[in-house]
Amino acid sequence: MRWTRAVVPASALLIMIAGCGAGPSDRPHVAVERPPVPGDSATSAQVPPPPAAQVPKKDLPWRECARETFDALGLGPGPAGLVLECADFSTPIDSAGTVLGNFRTGALRARLPQTPPDAPPVVLTSGVDRSSTATLAGLVTGPASALLTAHPLVAVDRRGIGSSQAIDCLPADIRTGLQDNGQFAPGGNPVTAMSDLSRNGTIACRDFLQPYDGTFDAPHAADDIEQLRREWDVDHISLLGTGSGSAVAMEYARKYGDRLARLALDAPAPVGLDAVTRAETAVQGAEAALTAFAQQCSGTACSLGPDPRTAVTQLIQKASEGQLGDLSANAVRTAVTGFLGSPRADQSTRVAELADALSAAGRGDTARLKTLADAQEVATASDGQFVNGCTDAPQPPPGPQVTDLSGIWSQKYPAFGRAAALSMLVCSAWPVTEAPPALEKLELPVLVLTGAGDPVTGAAQASVTGALGKAGARTATMTWQGWGHPVSTHSGCAQTALVDYFADGRLPGDGTACPA
């Protein structure tokens, strides 16, 4: 069911060595890069453990939905024995009561036959980067994960995204224009075109959603998770926030910190940074991921030739010059970064799939690359993601600054820099909402995972651990040396750390590294 008024009443990044995969590693689980020092979380055994999460006393009306979920996401059959179940629950549009009515929120639960029935669930939110249900489905693709063996995982989609009540507010031409970064708009000036597209898209969506257009931010998403806790009738929950879902998780900690048993942030989006810094951090991660992909591609003699990175960069340049027909430069970027940032646990084994599509496009056959780009646009650029993402976004830079940055970044970040700069204008017309208050107090150990080659958020953990530290939280950061997003869907080492943490609140040594 879609959203309608009828149903809504009143940077030194670590680069993996050539040939290394991004899947769960069979090497030793944790390689400590430096020993713990006094004051580290690893030496804080005297600190009492946090409260334990609980098994729901009541539950949602789950129904089996494995086949439809995997078919919808194009993932193929799941691992043997996997149980995927879907459910909806009703959440107030505004918990403060300033806007009346309810919203339908979608959830997906994953478990295995060996998952203990008395194990409390872990709630997963991936924010707006990709639906939470798609992130969970990606995690369980391939061999059974350590995390899923220990706990049921419950993904909660943000409003208008994934299995939650959908939003369909952008006219088709505006949606396509935004996805193409205004490349094919009349006049030949993509900055002007993107500003116009953003304005027209903003008017269309805000008119459609009024008076509810102000209820799609991270604080309201945190309220939806709190409603799930109430539906379960439990005192405490464990929460895993990936990517921009970390903003939702931190808002939950700010508003409902006394209800948290555990908080883990995986490849978190930056906190308190301006739009330009956020975008540059992400593009640095994307360039690092491309380099790592290219090393693996070259090591397996893929179809992109001896220098895959240059081949990709040249293909994006050809697209920007109109040499790939109606396949825009940003569509190629979306196909590549979307593939690199896919949560699929088996993504590192599919390098040839992307390489073959890119090399075919270089020869003039763009069909496979268009298919990949279309799939990634559906997964990462829906109308719901436009509304939620723009509501959460900081003040974007003005057009002249974007013009300057597109030139500077095209030299500094040759594959993705220019497109990343222009994409900052997607939300240029959306009214900037007042940032929520900072997290003031959190007496909880927090595990933070980060990746050396993260094409979605880049290496943004410092701003997050800084904010957590100011609130009094103990943190430990674990770095995975592979490429992909988020860490937990790709690294068996990181999953082992999560299992230990969710069990008893025990943090690894700060600065621990996981091999690629």
XYZ file of C-alpha atoms in Angstrom, residues 329-514:
186
model
C 27.686 9.641 -15.991
C 25.802 9.574 -12.698
C 23.974 6.412 -13.745
C 27.340 4.715 -14.301
C 28.516 6.026 -10.942
C 25.319 4.719 -9.311
C 25.811 1.287 -10.880
C 29.416 1.075 -9.683
C 29.059 2.539 -6.186
C 25.773 0.707 -5.681
C 27.473 -2.579 -6.525
C 30.448 -1.758 -4.289
C 28.088 -0.761 -1.483
C 25.683 -3.675 -1.790
C 25.070 -5.460 1.525
C 25.145 -8.870 -0.157
C 27.353 -11.182 1.891
C 28.607 -12.835 -1.318
C 29.360 -9.584 -3.141
C 33.114 -10.138 -3.384
C 32.505 -13.303 -5.414
C 30.567 -11.325 -8.028
C 33.350 -9.031 -9.224
C 33.190 -10.476 -12.734
C 29.507 -9.497 -13.027
C 30.266 -5.785 -12.680
C 33.479 -6.007 -14.678
C 31.732 -7.687 -17.628
C 28.899 -5.128 -17.646
C 31.396 -2.231 -17.614
C 33.643 -3.694 -20.288
C 30.634 -4.405 -22.520
C 29.501 -0.786 -22.128
C 32.977 0.325 -23.147
C 32.473 -1.620 -26.386
C 29.098 0.051 -26.957
C 26.792 -2.587 -25.459
C 25.232 -0.766 -22.487
C 22.299 -3.129 -21.822
C 23.804 -4.948 -18.826
C 25.145 -1.769 -17.267
C 21.742 -0.087 -17.664
C 20.138 -3.020 -15.879
C 22.597 -2.685 -12.998
C 22.103 1.081 -12.828
C 18.314 0.740 -12.835
C 18.430 -1.829 -10.038
C 20.683 0.339 -7.895
C 18.532 3.430 -8.492
C 15.474 1.517 -7.298
C 17.404 0.378 -4.209
C 19.016 3.706 -3.307
C 17.036 6.552 -4.898
C 13.320 5.997 -4.281
C 10.902 8.831 -3.546
C 10.925 7.819 0.105
C 14.695 8.137 0.184
C 14.452 11.573 -1.426
C 12.019 12.761 1.254
C 13.804 11.191 4.235
C 17.292 11.986 3.005
C 16.529 15.620 2.267
C 14.753 16.041 5.602
C 17.887 14.843 7.413
C 20.381 16.683 5.187
C 22.405 19.660 6.403
C 22.408 22.925 4.448
C 23.696 22.095 0.939
C 26.250 24.386 -0.706
C 25.068 27.052 -3.174
C 25.275 26.490 -6.911
C 28.474 28.505 -7.536
C 30.321 26.515 -4.881
C 29.110 23.261 -6.426
C 30.381 24.467 -9.807
C 33.809 25.072 -8.293
C 33.827 21.778 -6.409
C 32.793 19.770 -9.463
C 35.954 20.986 -11.194
C 38.224 20.491 -8.184
C 36.847 17.085 -7.262
C 36.955 15.819 -10.848
C 40.728 16.166 -10.617
C 41.113 15.091 -7.007
C 38.700 12.138 -7.235
C 38.733 11.242 -10.942
C 36.143 8.466 -10.903
C 33.349 9.875 -8.747
C 34.267 13.441 -7.730
C 32.312 15.490 -10.260
C 29.147 13.424 -9.915
C 29.377 13.524 -6.125
C 29.623 17.312 -6.166
C 26.592 17.723 -8.428
C 24.566 15.249 -6.332
C 24.756 17.632 -3.373
C 22.144 19.709 -5.216
C 19.490 16.964 -5.011
C 18.234 18.493 -1.745
C 19.144 22.102 -2.491
C 15.515 23.308 -2.445
C 14.322 21.238 0.514
C 13.845 23.400 3.629
C 16.639 22.819 6.101
C 15.197 21.492 9.352
C 16.638 22.424 12.696
C 19.192 19.859 13.794
C 18.032 17.778 16.764
C 19.749 18.398 20.089
C 23.062 16.664 20.667
C 23.200 13.436 22.608
C 23.841 14.563 26.176
C 24.141 11.393 28.251
C 24.627 7.740 27.417
C 26.028 5.399 30.039
C 26.486 2.487 27.673
C 29.410 0.794 25.924
C 29.077 1.286 22.153
C 30.750 -0.818 19.472
C 31.651 1.071 16.278
C 32.598 -0.772 13.070
C 34.253 0.952 10.138
C 35.626 -0.152 6.767
C 38.782 0.902 4.966
C 36.975 1.084 1.623
C 33.410 2.154 2.359
C 31.671 3.605 -0.722
C 28.610 4.848 1.196
C 29.814 6.791 4.231
C 33.586 6.704 3.981
C 35.657 6.790 7.154
C 33.390 8.959 9.314
C 33.691 7.200 12.653
C 35.774 9.908 14.366
C 32.883 12.376 14.456
C 30.600 9.651 15.815
C 32.902 8.423 18.567
C 33.547 12.037 19.494
C 29.840 12.697 19.959
C 29.420 9.494 21.943
C 32.411 10.314 24.121
C 31.018 13.743 24.954
C 27.859 12.007 26.156
C 29.880 9.768 28.463
C 29.657 6.559 26.447
C 32.567 4.140 26.315
C 33.409 3.226 22.718
C 35.620 0.801 20.855
C 36.269 1.079 17.120
C 37.012 -1.983 15.000
C 38.272 -1.474 11.429
C 37.693 -3.973 8.656
C 40.352 -3.782 5.950
C 38.095 -4.770 3.062
C 35.750 -2.927 0.699
C 31.976 -2.799 0.958
C 29.131 -1.539 3.118
C 28.227 -2.207 5.850
C 30.974 -4.113 7.642
C 28.708 -6.599 9.422
C 27.370 -8.118 6.220
C 30.869 -8.875 4.887
C 33.243 -9.578 7.775
C 33.013 -12.731 9.871
C 35.525 -11.182 12.262
C 33.252 -8.184 12.867
C 30.236 -10.445 13.330
C 32.085 -12.365 16.033
C 32.738 -9.089 17.840
C 29.056 -8.186 17.537
C 27.985 -11.552 18.960
C 30.272 -11.083 21.954
C 29.095 -7.522 22.472
C 25.378 -8.309 22.236
C 25.866 -11.192 24.671
C 27.401 -9.324 27.599
C 28.244 -5.780 26.523
C 31.932 -6.650 26.193
C 33.889 -4.400 23.836
C 37.009 -5.430 21.917
C 40.144 -3.369 22.324
C 39.807 0.040 20.745
C 41.710 0.086 17.461
C 41.274 -3.608 16.705
C 41.503 -4.567 13.027
C 39.699 -7.256 11.038
